[in-house]
């Protein structure tokens, strides 16, 4: 049945979804014995600025709280009335409002997408020297945007171009809906061709190939330099890099590891990836039982004795600390392995910035944390670990049955045959 057309000022009923196993599920389809890790409430509201109603969403730990929050946002939307975009609105003003809507949850985007858009807006769309940021929406042409994309590309923003176009597309589409302009110039805007196939350029000028990994001698040299870097040791980045070099985690997984996820004293020490830290509007970083994919949730053996010893050391250091007077700091210390300088949860964006500087100092401007992950996968393959065990160890999304794995229960113990190659002391 088609939805009833909403008139200006009207809102639909509220619909609810719960997070089950990392996926949003309609409330009516959630089994009675399952409790969602969080709830999302959604309402459609017609403010008159577009033929299509806006979706207003809110998330919280309970269904009732999500409902309360979405009702408050609906009330705010009704107060704000018609779009403020007019013939005098500049690109900067429109993009700034778009970012505000994203951060307040008026426009629904995943936390990772919000982080990406915030970074792209600050570093590319509204960067200093932008030729279009302060132009009025009514004056911008396709040619203006094309020249701007080329400048961003030349400045090392090749990987950001599609995001830049998407952000522009949103604000120009809104301007069309508000009858400020007749056509969206991004509809016919093509991205510049890459200067070299399969490569992109980082802000430090280094090119990046999606298949490149560290050779054995490079791996050893990088670790030697990182382990001796005083600033890295102060921030705990040396331990984080060690984990990346030996376990192949994604950066979001690594900074989110909890003490409860580790079994360091078993005959075969194991670790589990069960979720990650996500940024929630108004609350900051919080643990969420969500992974990149279903296969991202996994239990894997430790492949390096050095890594197990490092984690035992960190556990011992934590146990010897006096209780902190700030509850938030003490909670983070009790639950999570890696913490920020202030003793709170590690922010992925901040960690990536520090890692970029660390790898640059070490003489590896092309390396990222994900390079360490590719290196682990390459090492597993060279050790003749089965494709099935590699897929499960890395948390890849290949569909394979548990009976295909070396222990029959989904734990890739076959990866242990790569342990000698994973050592960073014996080479």
XYZ file of C-alpha atoms in Angstrom:
427
model
C 0.000 0.000 0.000
C 1.288 3.462 -0.948
C 2.099 5.875 1.842
C -0.394 8.652 2.466
C 0.838 11.963 1.081
C 1.826 14.312 3.880
C 0.726 17.905 3.691
C 2.971 20.734 4.812
C 3.387 20.660 8.589
C 2.225 17.040 8.865
C 4.267 14.161 10.255
C 3.948 10.408 9.931
C 3.729 7.970 12.801
C 6.968 6.889 14.453
C 8.623 3.681 13.267
C 11.149 1.767 15.352
C 14.191 -0.368 14.592
C 16.481 -2.221 16.957
C 20.160 -3.091 16.534
C 20.459 -6.890 16.385
C 23.804 -8.506 15.508
C 25.064 -5.254 14.036
C 22.027 -4.677 11.803
C 18.957 -2.468 12.123
C 15.843 -4.663 12.336
C 12.203 -3.564 12.249
C 10.663 -3.766 15.711
C 7.963 -6.151 14.464
C 10.620 -8.627 13.271
C 12.746 -8.738 16.434
C 12.449 -12.133 18.177
C 10.965 -11.987 21.641
C 14.100 -13.456 23.217
C 16.448 -10.881 21.688
C 17.222 -7.495 23.212
C 18.513 -4.814 20.826
C 21.767 -3.112 21.832
C 20.114 0.209 20.917
C 16.974 1.617 19.302
C 16.292 4.001 16.434
C 13.059 5.984 16.104
C 12.155 7.558 12.751
C 9.450 9.994 11.714
C 8.758 11.552 8.288
C 8.008 15.281 8.341
C 6.853 17.506 5.475
C 8.259 20.999 6.029
C 7.248 22.244 2.583
C 10.803 22.753 1.329
C 10.738 19.638 -0.857
C 8.144 17.313 -2.407
C 9.677 14.492 -0.401
C 9.251 14.541 3.399
C 12.381 14.687 5.544
C 13.303 11.747 7.713
C 14.048 12.691 11.304
C 15.757 10.029 13.389
C 17.048 9.559 16.904
C 18.920 6.716 18.590
C 19.251 5.729 22.216
C 19.721 2.755 24.518
C 15.987 2.146 24.923
C 12.921 2.406 22.698
C 11.273 4.958 25.008
C 14.337 7.202 25.055
C 14.664 7.073 21.265
C 10.987 8.041 20.989
C 11.447 10.983 23.353
C 14.444 12.236 21.404
C 12.801 11.956 17.985
C 9.725 13.818 19.252
C 11.969 16.619 20.495
C 13.696 16.808 17.115
C 10.337 16.870 15.344
C 9.286 19.778 17.555
C 12.490 21.628 16.666
C 11.896 20.978 12.964
C 8.385 22.384 13.197
C 9.742 25.512 14.873
C 12.394 26.061 12.238
C 9.823 26.060 9.424
C 10.799 26.487 5.809
C 14.387 26.210 4.594
C 16.414 29.372 5.102
C 18.201 28.912 1.762
C 17.660 31.897 -0.519
C 19.340 33.749 -3.377
C 21.982 35.222 -1.034
C 23.040 31.898 0.528
C 26.685 30.983 -0.090
C 28.172 27.526 -0.493
C 29.891 27.949 2.882
C 26.631 28.773 4.657
C 24.760 25.889 3.042
C 27.521 23.346 3.745
C 27.891 24.537 7.338
C 24.153 24.038 7.866
C 24.396 20.588 6.278
C 27.153 19.608 8.724
C 25.075 20.918 11.628
C 22.112 18.800 10.475
C 24.377 15.753 10.276
C 25.805 16.242 13.751
C 22.396 16.864 15.297
C 20.974 13.734 13.676
C 18.387 15.540 11.545
C 19.996 13.798 8.566
C 20.713 10.144 9.266
C 24.247 8.978 8.538
C 26.366 6.215 10.060
C 28.972 7.402 12.612
C 31.834 6.520 10.259
C 30.208 8.476 7.408
C 29.710 11.466 9.700
C 33.407 11.401 10.630
C 34.380 11.228 6.974
C 32.058 14.054 5.912
C 33.180 16.275 8.795
C 36.820 15.777 7.791
C 36.163 16.328 4.070
C 34.131 19.490 4.751
C 36.821 20.993 6.979
C 39.828 20.011 4.880
C 38.480 20.195 1.329
C 35.042 21.735 0.783
C 35.590 24.745 3.067
C 39.379 24.780 2.982
C 41.312 28.033 2.993
C 41.728 29.236 -0.575
C 38.630 27.527 -1.927
C 37.397 29.325 -5.035
C 33.749 28.365 -4.578
C 33.181 28.287 -0.796
C 32.178 31.946 -0.634
C 30.284 32.071 -3.918
C 26.508 32.318 -3.827
C 24.735 29.107 -4.777
C 23.031 30.958 -7.616
C 26.402 31.885 -9.178
C 28.134 28.502 -9.129
C 28.511 26.667 -12.449
C 29.594 23.162 -13.391
C 32.874 24.618 -14.640
C 33.505 26.248 -11.252
C 33.020 22.927 -9.469
C 35.171 21.035 -11.964
C 38.079 23.454 -11.454
C 37.648 23.111 -7.695
C 37.812 19.313 -7.891
C 41.038 19.508 -9.873
C 42.588 21.791 -7.238
C 41.560 19.390 -4.478
C 43.033 16.505 -6.462
C 46.305 18.373 -6.980
C 46.423 19.078 -3.253
C 46.383 15.368 -2.401
C 42.623 14.899 -2.008
C 42.039 12.328 -4.758
C 40.316 9.906 -2.369
C 37.975 12.672 -1.134
C 36.582 13.757 -4.501
C 33.474 11.568 -4.480
C 32.646 12.758 -0.954
C 33.111 16.387 -1.988
C 30.707 15.930 -4.900
C 28.153 14.195 -2.656
C 28.261 17.054 -0.129
C 27.871 19.647 -2.861
C 25.054 17.558 -4.339
C 23.107 17.722 -1.104
C 23.257 21.502 -0.717
C 22.519 22.206 -4.383
C 19.630 19.717 -4.352
C 18.187 21.568 -1.361
C 18.574 24.838 -3.254
C 16.615 23.364 -6.170
C 13.873 22.211 -3.784
C 13.744 25.707 -2.278
C 13.384 27.125 -5.847
C 16.575 29.172 -5.427
C 18.207 27.594 -8.498
C 16.705 25.753 -11.452
C 19.147 22.850 -11.728
C 21.703 21.034 -9.586
C 25.148 21.560 -11.201
C 26.542 18.380 -9.619
C 24.182 16.216 -11.688
C 26.452 16.601 -14.714
C 29.713 16.933 -12.759
C 32.240 14.202 -13.547
C 35.202 13.432 -11.310
C 38.703 14.077 -12.717
C 40.547 10.980 -13.875
C 43.053 9.504 -11.477
C 46.599 10.472 -12.311
C 47.684 6.856 -11.874
C 45.485 3.783 -11.840
C 44.887 2.161 -8.454
C 46.741 4.907 -6.598
C 45.754 7.910 -4.583
C 47.803 10.636 -2.969
C 47.915 11.370 0.751
C 48.217 14.831 2.252
C 51.936 14.186 2.826
C 52.410 13.658 -0.921
C 52.921 9.888 -0.727
C 51.084 7.688 -3.203
C 49.180 4.668 -1.984
C 48.533 1.391 -3.725
C 45.653 -0.636 -2.309
C 47.643 -3.874 -2.647
C 50.957 -2.705 -1.186
C 52.207 -4.285 2.019
C 55.440 -4.376 3.991
C 58.166 -6.785 2.951
C 59.766 -8.795 5.775
C 62.770 -6.478 6.064
C 60.558 -3.368 5.921
C 58.318 -4.806 8.625
C 61.298 -5.404 10.904
C 62.773 -1.960 10.225
C 59.467 -0.167 10.806
C 58.948 -1.956 14.127
C 62.507 -1.168 15.210
C 61.945 2.542 14.611
C 58.450 2.625 16.121
C 59.529 0.744 19.255
C 62.303 3.290 19.831
C 60.179 6.378 19.158
C 59.788 8.122 22.535
C 56.655 10.049 21.558
C 55.002 6.881 20.255
C 55.820 5.061 23.487
C 54.407 7.940 25.527
C 51.090 7.700 23.661
C 51.041 3.893 23.654
C 51.184 3.829 19.866
C 54.078 1.356 19.849
C 51.845 -1.247 21.500
C 49.013 -0.455 19.082
C 51.352 -0.890 16.099
C 52.616 -4.177 17.533
C 49.028 -5.411 17.699
C 48.459 -4.285 14.107
C 51.631 -5.941 12.824
C 50.811 -9.302 14.394
C 47.004 -9.559 14.484
C 45.948 -7.606 11.404
C 43.072 -5.733 13.031
C 41.292 -2.791 11.481
C 42.086 0.490 13.251
C 38.542 0.750 14.645
C 38.831 -2.782 16.033
C 42.263 -2.199 17.559
C 41.395 0.959 19.528
C 38.169 -0.689 20.733
C 39.608 -3.901 22.222
C 38.375 -4.536 25.777
C 39.964 -6.584 28.540
C 36.932 -8.881 28.466
C 37.794 -9.679 24.842
C 41.157 -11.200 25.782
C 42.060 -14.651 27.105
C 45.767 -14.154 27.739
C 46.326 -17.079 30.104
C 44.831 -19.901 28.064
C 47.049 -22.632 26.649
C 46.466 -20.966 23.281
C 45.867 -17.266 24.064
C 42.900 -15.861 22.166
C 41.245 -12.526 21.461
C 37.734 -11.708 20.268
C 36.417 -8.850 18.169
C 32.857 -8.179 19.319
C 32.198 -4.527 18.511
C 33.759 -1.096 18.434
C 33.657 2.400 19.821
C 31.287 4.705 17.945
C 30.601 8.400 18.349
C 27.060 9.182 19.504
C 25.664 12.700 19.220
C 25.650 14.396 22.577
C 27.407 11.507 24.334
C 30.810 11.177 22.717
C 32.441 7.773 22.287
C 30.551 4.700 23.448
C 30.924 0.954 23.007
C 28.565 -0.648 20.485
C 28.162 -4.302 19.535
C 28.547 -3.621 15.844
C 31.266 -4.817 13.469
C 32.079 -4.058 9.835
C 30.308 -7.248 8.775
C 28.980 -10.475 10.273
C 32.416 -12.039 9.745
C 33.956 -9.084 11.544
C 32.730 -10.620 14.809
C 35.353 -13.306 15.434
C 37.658 -15.089 17.881
C 41.251 -15.540 16.760
C 44.476 -16.875 18.296
C 47.423 -14.626 19.046
C 50.174 -15.251 16.512
C 52.991 -13.520 18.390
C 54.363 -14.139 21.884
C 55.525 -10.500 21.961
C 51.931 -9.323 21.625
C 50.697 -11.552 24.445
C 53.534 -10.356 26.707
C 52.769 -6.728 25.825
C 49.118 -7.148 26.776
C 49.991 -8.934 30.009
C 52.314 -6.040 30.846
C 49.568 -3.510 30.202
C 47.189 -5.545 32.342
C 49.698 -5.625 35.189
C 50.301 -1.868 34.918
C 46.559 -1.256 35.035
C 46.118 -3.462 38.103
C 48.816 -1.521 39.973
C 47.206 1.877 39.357
C 45.286 3.617 42.091
C 41.622 4.254 41.378
C 41.036 7.451 39.452
C 38.853 10.183 40.942
C 36.994 10.651 37.632
C 34.433 7.848 37.078
C 34.680 8.134 33.281
C 38.447 7.634 33.356
C 38.221 4.707 35.764
C 35.527 3.057 33.663
C 37.618 3.368 30.502
C 40.627 1.959 32.366
C 38.567 -0.977 33.666
C 37.125 -1.880 30.289
C 39.488 -0.921 27.465
C 43.067 -1.852 26.663
C 44.148 1.276 24.789
C 43.430 4.725 26.199
C 44.084 8.323 25.195
C 46.600 10.614 26.892
C 43.853 11.763 29.259
C 42.927 8.190 30.173
C 39.721 8.081 28.155
C 38.655 6.087 25.122
C 40.931 6.395 22.094
C 39.420 8.443 19.266
C 40.095 6.786 15.910
C 40.551 10.083 14.073
C 43.120 11.357 16.590
C 44.966 8.036 16.551
C 45.201 8.115 12.761
C 46.716 11.603 12.891
C 49.347 10.493 15.402
C 50.089 7.349 13.394
C 50.536 9.383 10.234
C 53.216 11.488 11.932
C 54.802 8.393 13.485
C 55.105 6.522 10.179
C 56.439 9.675 8.509
C 59.155 9.985 11.201
C 60.020 6.334 10.655
C 60.576 6.967 6.949
C 57.420 5.202 5.747
C 55.130 7.971 4.429
C 53.068 5.466 2.402
C 52.219 3.212 5.354
C 48.877 3.419 7.182
C 47.464 1.183 9.898
C 45.607 -0.696 7.175
C 48.969 -1.445 5.529
C 49.800 -3.471 8.651
C 46.580 -5.432 8.124
C 47.493 -6.202 4.501
C 50.958 -7.251 5.673
C 49.486 -9.775 8.115
C 47.276 -11.221 5.411
C 50.272 -11.549 3.078
C 52.279 -13.263 5.836
C 49.471 -15.757 6.455
C 49.322 -16.556 2.750
C 53.111 -17.069 2.530
C 52.867 -19.473 5.487
C 50.356 -21.530 3.450
C 47.467 -20.908 5.819
C 44.236 -21.994 4.115
C 42.084 -19.394 2.403
C 39.232 -20.250 4.777
C 41.336 -19.695 7.887
C 42.733 -16.443 6.477
C 39.212 -15.189 5.771
C 38.041 -15.879 9.309
C 41.208 -14.574 10.945
C 40.980 -11.298 9.045
C 37.224 -10.969 9.464
C 36.587 -10.915 5.728
C 33.043 -11.322 4.465
C 33.568 -14.479 2.414
C 30.694 -16.897 2.972
C 32.174 -20.159 4.174
C 30.757 -22.695 6.596
C 32.275 -23.239 10.023
C 33.012 -26.832 9.056
C 35.510 -25.455 6.533
C 37.732 -24.055 9.290
C 40.566 -25.888 10.921
C 38.828 -26.439 14.267
C 35.258 -26.848 13.023
C 33.980 -24.078 15.339
C 34.950 -20.955 13.457
C 38.279 -20.330 15.257
C 41.104 -20.300 12.693
C 43.747 -22.170 14.678
C 45.392 -23.037 11.371
C 46.677 -19.478 11.343
C 49.091 -20.490 14.113
C 51.380 -22.036 11.527
C 52.339 -18.456 10.601
C 53.526 -17.703 14.158
C 57.269 -18.005 13.369
C 56.949 -15.404 10.599
C 54.972 -13.071 12.891
C 57.786 -12.780 15.435
C 59.413 -9.361 15.503
C 62.485 -10.525 17.392
C 63.475 -13.563 15.373
C 62.507 -12.135 11.943
